[in-house]
Every structure is written in C-alpha cells, then in structure tokens.
Short mmCIF file of C-alpha atoms in Angstrom, two decimals:
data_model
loop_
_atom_site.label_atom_id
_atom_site.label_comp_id
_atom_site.label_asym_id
_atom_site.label_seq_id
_atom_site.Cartn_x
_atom_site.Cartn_y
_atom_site.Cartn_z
CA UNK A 1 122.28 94.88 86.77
CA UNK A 2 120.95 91.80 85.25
CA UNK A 3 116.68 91.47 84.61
CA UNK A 4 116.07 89.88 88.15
CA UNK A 5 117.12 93.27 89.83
CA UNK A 6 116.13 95.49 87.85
CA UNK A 7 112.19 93.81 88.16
CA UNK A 8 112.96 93.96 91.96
CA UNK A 9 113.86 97.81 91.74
CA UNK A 10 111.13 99.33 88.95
CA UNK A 11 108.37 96.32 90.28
CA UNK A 12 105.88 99.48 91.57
CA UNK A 13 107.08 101.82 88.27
CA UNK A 14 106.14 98.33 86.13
CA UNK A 15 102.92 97.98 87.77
CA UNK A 16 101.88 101.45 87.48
CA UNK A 17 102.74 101.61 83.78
CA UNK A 18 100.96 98.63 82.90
CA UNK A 19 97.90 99.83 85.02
CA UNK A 20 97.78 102.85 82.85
CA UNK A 21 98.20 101.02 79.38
CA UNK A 22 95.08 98.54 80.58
CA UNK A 23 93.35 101.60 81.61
CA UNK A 24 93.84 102.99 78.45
CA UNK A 25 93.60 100.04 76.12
CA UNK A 26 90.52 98.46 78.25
CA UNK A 27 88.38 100.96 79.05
CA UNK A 28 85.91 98.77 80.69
CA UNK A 29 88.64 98.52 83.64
CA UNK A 30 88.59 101.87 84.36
CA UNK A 31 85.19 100.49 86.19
CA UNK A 32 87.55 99.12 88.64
CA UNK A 33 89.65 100.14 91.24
CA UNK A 34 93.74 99.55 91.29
CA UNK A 35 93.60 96.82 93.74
CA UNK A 36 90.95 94.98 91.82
CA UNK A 37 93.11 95.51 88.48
CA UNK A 38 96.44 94.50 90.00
CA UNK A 39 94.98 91.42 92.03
CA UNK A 40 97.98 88.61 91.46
CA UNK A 41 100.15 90.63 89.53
CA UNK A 42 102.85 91.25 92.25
CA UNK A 43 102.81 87.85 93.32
CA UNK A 44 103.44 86.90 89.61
CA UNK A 45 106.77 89.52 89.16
CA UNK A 46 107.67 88.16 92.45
CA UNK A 47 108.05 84.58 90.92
CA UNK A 48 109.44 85.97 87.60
CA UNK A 49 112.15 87.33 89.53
CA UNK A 50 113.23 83.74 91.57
CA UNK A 51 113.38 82.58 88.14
CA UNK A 52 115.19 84.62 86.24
CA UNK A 53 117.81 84.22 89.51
CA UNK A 54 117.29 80.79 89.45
CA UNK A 55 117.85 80.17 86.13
CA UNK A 56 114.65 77.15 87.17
CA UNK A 57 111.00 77.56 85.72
CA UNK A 58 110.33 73.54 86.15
CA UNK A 59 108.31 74.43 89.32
CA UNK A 60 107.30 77.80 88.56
CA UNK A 61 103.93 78.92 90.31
CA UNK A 62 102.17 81.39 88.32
CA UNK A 63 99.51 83.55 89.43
CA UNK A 64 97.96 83.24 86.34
CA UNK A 65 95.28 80.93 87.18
CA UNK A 66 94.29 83.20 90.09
CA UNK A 67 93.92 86.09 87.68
CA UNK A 68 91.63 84.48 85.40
CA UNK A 69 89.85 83.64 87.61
CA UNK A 70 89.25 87.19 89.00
CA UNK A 71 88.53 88.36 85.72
CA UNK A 72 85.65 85.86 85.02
CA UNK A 73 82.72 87.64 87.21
CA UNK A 74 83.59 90.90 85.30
CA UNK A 75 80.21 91.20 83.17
CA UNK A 76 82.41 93.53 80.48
CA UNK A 77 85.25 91.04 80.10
CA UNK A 78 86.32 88.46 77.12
CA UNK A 79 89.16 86.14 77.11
CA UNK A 80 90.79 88.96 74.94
CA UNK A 81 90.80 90.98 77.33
CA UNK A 82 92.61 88.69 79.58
CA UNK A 83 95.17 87.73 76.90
CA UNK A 84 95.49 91.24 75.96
CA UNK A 85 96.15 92.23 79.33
CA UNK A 86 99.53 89.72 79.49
CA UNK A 87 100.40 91.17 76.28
CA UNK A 88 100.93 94.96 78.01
CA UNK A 89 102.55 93.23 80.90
CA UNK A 90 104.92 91.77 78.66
CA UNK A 91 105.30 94.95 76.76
CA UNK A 92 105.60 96.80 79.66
CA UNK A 93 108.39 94.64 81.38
CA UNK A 94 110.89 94.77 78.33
CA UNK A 95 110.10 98.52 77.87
CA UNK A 96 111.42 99.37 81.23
CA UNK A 97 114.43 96.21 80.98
CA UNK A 98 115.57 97.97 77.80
CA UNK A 99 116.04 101.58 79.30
CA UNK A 100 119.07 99.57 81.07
CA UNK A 101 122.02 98.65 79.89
CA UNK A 102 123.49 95.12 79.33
CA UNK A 103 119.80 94.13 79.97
CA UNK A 104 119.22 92.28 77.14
CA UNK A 105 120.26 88.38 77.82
CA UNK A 106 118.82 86.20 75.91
CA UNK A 107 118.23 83.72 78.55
CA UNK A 108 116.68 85.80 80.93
CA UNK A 109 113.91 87.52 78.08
CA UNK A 110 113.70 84.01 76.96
CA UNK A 111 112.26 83.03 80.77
CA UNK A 112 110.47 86.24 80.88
CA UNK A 113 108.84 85.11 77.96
CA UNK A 114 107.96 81.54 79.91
CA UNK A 115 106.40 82.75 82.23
CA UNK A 116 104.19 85.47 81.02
CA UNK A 117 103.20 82.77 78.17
CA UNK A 118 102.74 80.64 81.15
CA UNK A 119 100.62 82.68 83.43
CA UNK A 120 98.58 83.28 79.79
CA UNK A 121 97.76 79.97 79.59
CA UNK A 122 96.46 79.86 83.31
CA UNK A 123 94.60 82.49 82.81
CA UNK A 124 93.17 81.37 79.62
CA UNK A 125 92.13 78.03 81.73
CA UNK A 126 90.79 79.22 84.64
CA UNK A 127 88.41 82.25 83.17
CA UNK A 128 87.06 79.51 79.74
CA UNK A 129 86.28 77.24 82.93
CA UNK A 130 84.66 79.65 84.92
CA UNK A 131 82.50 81.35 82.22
CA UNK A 132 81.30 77.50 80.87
CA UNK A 133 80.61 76.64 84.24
CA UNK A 134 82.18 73.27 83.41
CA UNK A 135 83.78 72.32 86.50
CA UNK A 136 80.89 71.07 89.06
CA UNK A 137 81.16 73.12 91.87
CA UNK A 138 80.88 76.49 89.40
CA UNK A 139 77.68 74.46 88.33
CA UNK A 140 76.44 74.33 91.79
CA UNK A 141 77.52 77.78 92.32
CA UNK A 142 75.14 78.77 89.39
CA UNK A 143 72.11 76.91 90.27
CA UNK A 144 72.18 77.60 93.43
CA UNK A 145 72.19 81.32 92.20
CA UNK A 146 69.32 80.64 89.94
CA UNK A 147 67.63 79.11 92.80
CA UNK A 148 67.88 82.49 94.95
CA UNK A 149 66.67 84.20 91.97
CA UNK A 150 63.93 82.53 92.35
CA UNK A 151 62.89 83.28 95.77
CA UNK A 152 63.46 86.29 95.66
CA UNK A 153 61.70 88.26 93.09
CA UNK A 154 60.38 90.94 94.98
CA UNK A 155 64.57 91.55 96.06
CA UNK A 156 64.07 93.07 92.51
CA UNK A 157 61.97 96.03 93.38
CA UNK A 158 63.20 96.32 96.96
CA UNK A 159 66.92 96.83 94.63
CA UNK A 160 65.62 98.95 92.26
CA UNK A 161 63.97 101.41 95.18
CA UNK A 162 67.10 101.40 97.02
CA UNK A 163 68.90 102.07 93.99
CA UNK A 164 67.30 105.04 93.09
CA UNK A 165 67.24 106.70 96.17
CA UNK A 166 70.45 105.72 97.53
CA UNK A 167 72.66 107.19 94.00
CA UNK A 168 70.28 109.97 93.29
CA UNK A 169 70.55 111.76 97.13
CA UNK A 170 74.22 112.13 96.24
CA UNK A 171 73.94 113.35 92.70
CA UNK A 172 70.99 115.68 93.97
CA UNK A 173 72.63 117.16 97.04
CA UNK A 174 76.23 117.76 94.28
CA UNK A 175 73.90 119.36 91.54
CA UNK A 176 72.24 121.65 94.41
CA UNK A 177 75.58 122.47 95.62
CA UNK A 178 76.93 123.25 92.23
CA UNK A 179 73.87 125.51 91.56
CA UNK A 180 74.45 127.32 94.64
CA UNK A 181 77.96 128.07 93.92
CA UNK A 182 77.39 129.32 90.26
CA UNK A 183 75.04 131.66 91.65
CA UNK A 184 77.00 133.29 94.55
CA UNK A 185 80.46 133.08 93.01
CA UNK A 186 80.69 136.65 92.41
CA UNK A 187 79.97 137.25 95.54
CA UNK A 188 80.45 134.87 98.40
CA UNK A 189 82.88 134.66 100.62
CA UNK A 190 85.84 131.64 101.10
CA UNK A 191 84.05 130.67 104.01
CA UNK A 192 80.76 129.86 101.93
CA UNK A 193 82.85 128.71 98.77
CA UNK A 194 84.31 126.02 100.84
CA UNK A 195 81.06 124.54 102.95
CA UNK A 196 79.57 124.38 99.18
CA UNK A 197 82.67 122.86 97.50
CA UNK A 198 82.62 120.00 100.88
CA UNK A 199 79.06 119.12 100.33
CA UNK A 200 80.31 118.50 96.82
CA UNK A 201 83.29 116.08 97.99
CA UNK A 202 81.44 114.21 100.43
CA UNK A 203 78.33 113.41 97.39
CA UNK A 204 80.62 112.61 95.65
CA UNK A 205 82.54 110.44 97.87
CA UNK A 206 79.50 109.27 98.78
CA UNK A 207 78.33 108.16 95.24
CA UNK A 208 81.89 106.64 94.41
CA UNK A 209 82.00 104.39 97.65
CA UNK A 210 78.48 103.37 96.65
CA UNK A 211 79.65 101.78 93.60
CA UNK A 212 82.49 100.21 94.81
CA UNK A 213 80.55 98.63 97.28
CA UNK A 214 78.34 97.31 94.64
CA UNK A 215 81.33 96.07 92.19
CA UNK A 216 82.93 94.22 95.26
CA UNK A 217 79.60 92.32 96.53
CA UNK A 218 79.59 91.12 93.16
CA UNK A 219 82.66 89.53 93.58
CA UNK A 220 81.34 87.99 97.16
CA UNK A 221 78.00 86.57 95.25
CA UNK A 222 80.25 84.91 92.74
CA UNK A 223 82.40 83.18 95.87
CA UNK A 224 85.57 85.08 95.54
CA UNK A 225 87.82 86.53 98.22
CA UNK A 226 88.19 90.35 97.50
CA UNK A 227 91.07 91.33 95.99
CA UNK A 228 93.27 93.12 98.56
CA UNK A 229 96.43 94.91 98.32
CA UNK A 230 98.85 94.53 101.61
CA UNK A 231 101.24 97.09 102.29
CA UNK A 232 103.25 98.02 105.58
CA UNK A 233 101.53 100.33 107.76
CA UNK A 234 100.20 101.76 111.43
CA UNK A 235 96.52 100.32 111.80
CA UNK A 236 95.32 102.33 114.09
CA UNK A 237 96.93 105.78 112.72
CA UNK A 238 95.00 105.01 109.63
CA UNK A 239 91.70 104.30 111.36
CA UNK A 240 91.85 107.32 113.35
CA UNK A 241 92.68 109.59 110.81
CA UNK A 242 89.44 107.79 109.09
CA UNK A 243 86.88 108.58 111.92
CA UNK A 244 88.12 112.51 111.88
CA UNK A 245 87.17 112.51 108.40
CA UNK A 246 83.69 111.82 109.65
CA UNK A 247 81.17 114.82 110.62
CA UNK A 248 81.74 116.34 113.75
CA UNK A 249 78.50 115.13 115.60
CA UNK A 250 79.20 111.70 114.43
CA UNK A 251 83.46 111.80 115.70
CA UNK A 252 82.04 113.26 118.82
CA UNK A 253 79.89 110.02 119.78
CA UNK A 254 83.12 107.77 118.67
CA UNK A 255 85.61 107.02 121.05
CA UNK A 256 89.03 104.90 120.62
CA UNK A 257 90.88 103.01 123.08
CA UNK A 258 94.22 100.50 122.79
CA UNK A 259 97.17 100.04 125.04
CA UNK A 260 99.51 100.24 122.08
CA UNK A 261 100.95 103.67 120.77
CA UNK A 262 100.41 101.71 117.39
CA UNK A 263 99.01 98.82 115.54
CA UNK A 264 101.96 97.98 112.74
CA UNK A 265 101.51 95.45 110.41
CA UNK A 266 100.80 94.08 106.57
CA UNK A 267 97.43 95.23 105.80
CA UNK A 268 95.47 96.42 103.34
CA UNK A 269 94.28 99.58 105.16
CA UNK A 270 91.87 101.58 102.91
CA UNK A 271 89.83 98.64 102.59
CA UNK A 272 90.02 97.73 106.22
CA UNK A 273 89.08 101.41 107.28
CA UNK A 274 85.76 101.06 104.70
CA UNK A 275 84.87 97.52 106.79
CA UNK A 276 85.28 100.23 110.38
CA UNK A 277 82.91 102.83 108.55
CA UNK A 278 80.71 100.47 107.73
CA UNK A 279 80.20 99.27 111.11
CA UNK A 280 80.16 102.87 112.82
CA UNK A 281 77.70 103.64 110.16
CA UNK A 282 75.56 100.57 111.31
CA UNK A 283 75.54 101.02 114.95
CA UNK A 284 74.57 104.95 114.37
CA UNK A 285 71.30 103.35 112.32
CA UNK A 286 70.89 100.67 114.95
CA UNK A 287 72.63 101.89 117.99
CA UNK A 288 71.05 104.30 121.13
CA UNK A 289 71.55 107.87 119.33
CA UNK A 290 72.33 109.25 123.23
CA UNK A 291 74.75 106.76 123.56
CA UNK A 292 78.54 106.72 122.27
CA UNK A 293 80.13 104.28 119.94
CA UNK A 294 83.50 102.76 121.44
CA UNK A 295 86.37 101.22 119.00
CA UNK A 296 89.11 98.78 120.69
CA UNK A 297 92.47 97.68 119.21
CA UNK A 298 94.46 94.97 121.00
CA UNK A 299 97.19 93.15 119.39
CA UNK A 300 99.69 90.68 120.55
CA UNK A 301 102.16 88.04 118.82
CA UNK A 302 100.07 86.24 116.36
CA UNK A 303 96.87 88.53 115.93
CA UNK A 304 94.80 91.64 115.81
CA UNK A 305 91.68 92.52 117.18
CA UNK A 306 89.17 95.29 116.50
CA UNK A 307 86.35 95.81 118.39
CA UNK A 308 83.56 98.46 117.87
CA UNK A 309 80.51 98.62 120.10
CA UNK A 310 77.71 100.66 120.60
CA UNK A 311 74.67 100.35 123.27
CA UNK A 312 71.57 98.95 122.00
CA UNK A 313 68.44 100.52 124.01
CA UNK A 314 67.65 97.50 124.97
CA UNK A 315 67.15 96.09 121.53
CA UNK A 316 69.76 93.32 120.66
CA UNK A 317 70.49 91.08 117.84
CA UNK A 318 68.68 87.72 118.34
CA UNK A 319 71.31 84.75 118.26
CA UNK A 320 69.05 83.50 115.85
CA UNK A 321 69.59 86.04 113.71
CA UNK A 322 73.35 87.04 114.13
CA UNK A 323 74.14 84.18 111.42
CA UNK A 324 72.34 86.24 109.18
CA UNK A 325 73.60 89.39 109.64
CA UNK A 326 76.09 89.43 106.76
CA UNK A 327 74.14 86.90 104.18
CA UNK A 328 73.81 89.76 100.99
CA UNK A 329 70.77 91.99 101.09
CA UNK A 330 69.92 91.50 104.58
CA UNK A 331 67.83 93.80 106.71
CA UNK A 332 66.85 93.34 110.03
CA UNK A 333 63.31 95.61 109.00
CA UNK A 334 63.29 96.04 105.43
CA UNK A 335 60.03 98.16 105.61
CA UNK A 336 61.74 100.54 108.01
CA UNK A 337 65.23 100.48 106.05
CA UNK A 338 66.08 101.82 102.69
CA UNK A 339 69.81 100.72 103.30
CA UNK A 340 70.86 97.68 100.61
CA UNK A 341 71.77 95.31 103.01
CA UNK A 342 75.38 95.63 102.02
CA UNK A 343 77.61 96.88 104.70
CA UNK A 344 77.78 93.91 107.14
CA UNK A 345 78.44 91.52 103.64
CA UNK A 346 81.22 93.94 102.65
CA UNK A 347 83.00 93.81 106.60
CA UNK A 348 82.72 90.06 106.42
CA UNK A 349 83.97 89.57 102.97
CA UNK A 350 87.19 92.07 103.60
CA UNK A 351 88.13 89.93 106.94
CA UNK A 352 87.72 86.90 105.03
CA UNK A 353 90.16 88.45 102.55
CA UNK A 354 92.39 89.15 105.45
CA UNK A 355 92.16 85.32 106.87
CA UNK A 356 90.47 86.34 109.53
CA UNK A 357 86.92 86.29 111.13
CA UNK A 358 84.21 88.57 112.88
CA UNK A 359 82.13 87.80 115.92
CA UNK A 360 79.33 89.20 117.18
CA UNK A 361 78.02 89.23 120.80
CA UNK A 362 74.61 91.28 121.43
CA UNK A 363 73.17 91.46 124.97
CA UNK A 364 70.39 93.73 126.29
CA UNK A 365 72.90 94.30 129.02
CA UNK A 366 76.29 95.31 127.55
CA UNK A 367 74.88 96.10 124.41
CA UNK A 368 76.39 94.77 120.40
CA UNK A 369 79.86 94.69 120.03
CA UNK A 370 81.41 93.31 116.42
CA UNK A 371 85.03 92.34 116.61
CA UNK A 372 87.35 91.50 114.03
CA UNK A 373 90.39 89.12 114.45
CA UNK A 374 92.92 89.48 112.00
CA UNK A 375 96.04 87.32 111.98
CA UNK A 376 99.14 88.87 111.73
CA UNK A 377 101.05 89.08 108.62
CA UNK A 378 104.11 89.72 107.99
CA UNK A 379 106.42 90.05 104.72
CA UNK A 380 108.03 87.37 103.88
#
C-alpha cells in the first residue's frame, strides 16, 4: 500500500488520534466539542491524499487558511497553539504510515511534509490577520461590535441574571438529586435509584447543551459559519429518536408527519436535531399549551424541508418583527422571559452552516410555522 491509501483507510483512526493528542497537549480544547476541533481537517487529508496520488502540489488547496481562521475567536488560543496543533497532525500521520510496511517513500513523506508546512503557513496567515484586525472588513466587524457594546449596556445585567439562573437550576436540581440518592442508597429501591440517577442526566445534559450553545453563538457574533461535521444518515430516524428523548407530556403534544419512510442524506445530524429542539422548545414557551406541536419532512430531488408549527392563541409574530427573531439576545418580552435569546440565533446559524435558509410565516389564523430548507448534499 503506498501513503495515499493507507490515509484513505486509517483517515477516521488519524483523526481520532490526533484529537486525543490536542486534547491532551491543549487542554484549553477540551472546552470544545469534536466537530469544532476537527473543523477542516478532513477536507485537508482529503487533498493530501490527491497529492500524494498525483504526485502534483502546484495547485494544492489547503484548508489551512480555513482553520486559522476558526481558531482566531477562541479567547484561550495563541498562534502556538495553532502551529502546535499541525505539529501532532504531522506526528500523528507518520506514526500510523510507519506501522505499514514499504510506507516509507521519500517522495510521498516529502509531500506530506508540503502540505502540512503548507496548511501551517495558512493558518499562521489567516489567525495573525484575524487577531490584528488588519484586513478592513475584520475592522468593521470590530467596531461595529464595539458599537453594540455600546448600546447595550444594560444586555450586561440582563446576561449576567440569565446566567445565573439558567446554569445554577441545573447544578441545583443534580446536587439535590445526588443528596437524595446518598441518603436512600441503602435502602431504595431500582425504581427510585433510577428516577434520581435521570434527573441527574437530564441537569446535566441540560448544563452541557447550555454551554455549547454559548461557545457556538460566539462563533456566530464573530461572523463565522459553525463548524459542522456531515456524515451519511436517515434525517428523520434521527429526529424522531430525538423527540422520544423528550418528557412524556412534552412527546405527547408533538406530532410527525412525511410521505417518505426516510429522509437520507449528508448531514450533520446532532447539530441539526439541537436546531429541532430548539424550536419545539420555543413554540412550548410561545405556543397554545392545549394545542399540539406538528413537525413536517418533505424532500424531493434537490432539497429538504422541515417544518415545525405550533398554534399561537391568537398571538402571532408581527412581520415587523420576524426579521428579528434570530438577531443574538433577542426576546420578544424580556421582562416576562429569563430565556438568553439564543435558540432562534443557534437554528439560523446551523442552517446557514448547512447552505440553507429558514422562513417564518405567523398568522392569527393558521398559527407560526418555522421551516427549514436544506439543499441536498451529497458525497462527492
């Protein structure tokens, strides 16, 4: 096997090791989830492998630029991080090419040496640019930040509220739960033991998606696509296996219709099913609570839609203020909401990473329906 196929057969084993070695080595990524880490990596063995095949680097396009540029918004991040980051990559790769034989060309390590050197330099580029704000729309980007800033001083407190209650109902409600089961352990029964060790999970499920949320909105205020991280997969399988993870009162108002037996695809489908909670999770705060909430799949040749409406008592969105709806930190009643104004920024930004779009229609008659339209994508 030469170093081309052997890439193409260990690529997931390669990016797993190397995720573990930044984990270890750069413990500030361990703030991060695998998707975010791994952003253009695949893309970049990808184009390692054409080369090495090709024996051609003279038009050889890295991802290297792209993952600098990822990197930049990351408070905890240096440049030698970045660098460092290649240099486990690199270590990584001819760790795995030397547990084969006859693996050892010169030519191709000498090209796997291009182009991680290569994507290095990209890198390199793209994150000193980013951080020094030096080319003039990152200037614009960061005055017009300081400008919001600005108006919005009291967004501080409003933050800081919503903050504290928002992480500490979790960690309360797992601490209770804890106490509970330390003090009826030696007696309770598996039926008990479990309802205590669930209320746990979902805290702390609760907590975890909290922060992710936060950690990709910052990547949305900085004017980034969120990383996503496509693999093959039945769309609608996932989703409903999603909604009856959610309490039974709440699956009980949900209902899911599509003519397909499935939705089949390139998607990335954890983040996809987080956009679908988030918007079951908004028409249960916004929605009639007698009413139900209906989901809709349709697909056909060159797109997908999903659909999820609830009925509004009579209540619905202004056009006005439907362009609104996903700017960060908005609230349709701030003094009646303690929610961060979050979810409908996160749905928006993970169909924009998808190419796609949302639309919203809101009618006193039928009600608010949001409905995303995702192209299809296939593997190329």
């Amino acid at each position: 096997m030469d170093a081309a196929d052997i890439i193409e057969q260990e690529k997931d084993n390669i990016i797993q090791q190397w995720i573990e070695s930044v984990e270890t080595e750069i413990p500030h990524s361990q703030n991060y989830e695998e998707p975010t880490i791994m952003n253009s990596v695949p893309e970049l063995l990808d184009a390692l492998i054409k080369a090495i095949r090709s024996r051609d680097v003279s038009h050889l396009a890295t991802k290297g630029a792209v993952h600098g540029k990822q990197r930049a918004p990351f408070p905890e991040y240096s440049l030698r991080h970045v660098i460092k980051e290649y240099r486990l990559l690199k270590r990584t790769l001819f760790s795995v090419l030397d547990a084969y034989p006859k693996s050892n060309e010169s030519l191709e390590r000498d090209i796997v040496m291009y182009v991680i050197d290569e994507a290095v330099e990209q890198a390199s580029e793209a994150f000193y640019q980013f951080r020094m704000a030096e080319d003039t729309s990152d200037k614009e980007k960061v005055e017009n930040l300081l400008v919001q800033m600005k108006d919005q001083d009291n967004l501080r407190d409003q933050f800081i509220a919503a903050l504290s209650h928002d992480i500490r109902n979790p960690l309360n409600n797992t601490l209770s739960a804890v106490a509970l089961l330390e003090n009826r352990l030696s007696s309770a029964d598996d039926e008990l033991v479990h309802k205590l060790l669930n209320v746990i999970k979902l805290s702390m499920d609760k907590g975890n998606a909290l922060i992710n949320n936060l950690l990709n909105v910052s990547l949305i205020q900085a004017g980034e696509h969120l990383p996503i991280y496509r693999e093959e997969g039945d769309l609608l399988k996932e989703i409903k296996e999603s909604v009856n993870s959610l309490s039974p009162d709440i699956q009980s108002r949900v209902n899911i219709y599509h003519h397909q037996t499935e939705i089949s695809g390139y998607w990335d489908i954890k983040a996809l099913c987080r956009a679908i909670d988030n918007l079951i999770s908004n028409a249960l705060k916004h929605g009639d609570p007698k009413k139900e909430i209906n989901i809709r799949f349709n697909q056909d040749e060159q797109q997908t839609s999903i659909e999820v409406h609830n009925h509004n008592n009579g209540k619905p969105i202004p056009e006005e203020k439907q362009k609104e709806l996903f700017d960060l930190y908005y609230r349709d009643s701030p003094s009646k909401s303690r929610g961060w104004g979050l979810g409908l920024t996160l749905v928006k930004g993970i169909v924009d990473a998808h190419n796609g779009e949302v639309k919203v229609h809101s009618t006193e008659e039928k009600g608010t329906a949001f409905i995303l339209i995702l192209p299809n994508w296939k593997e190329e």
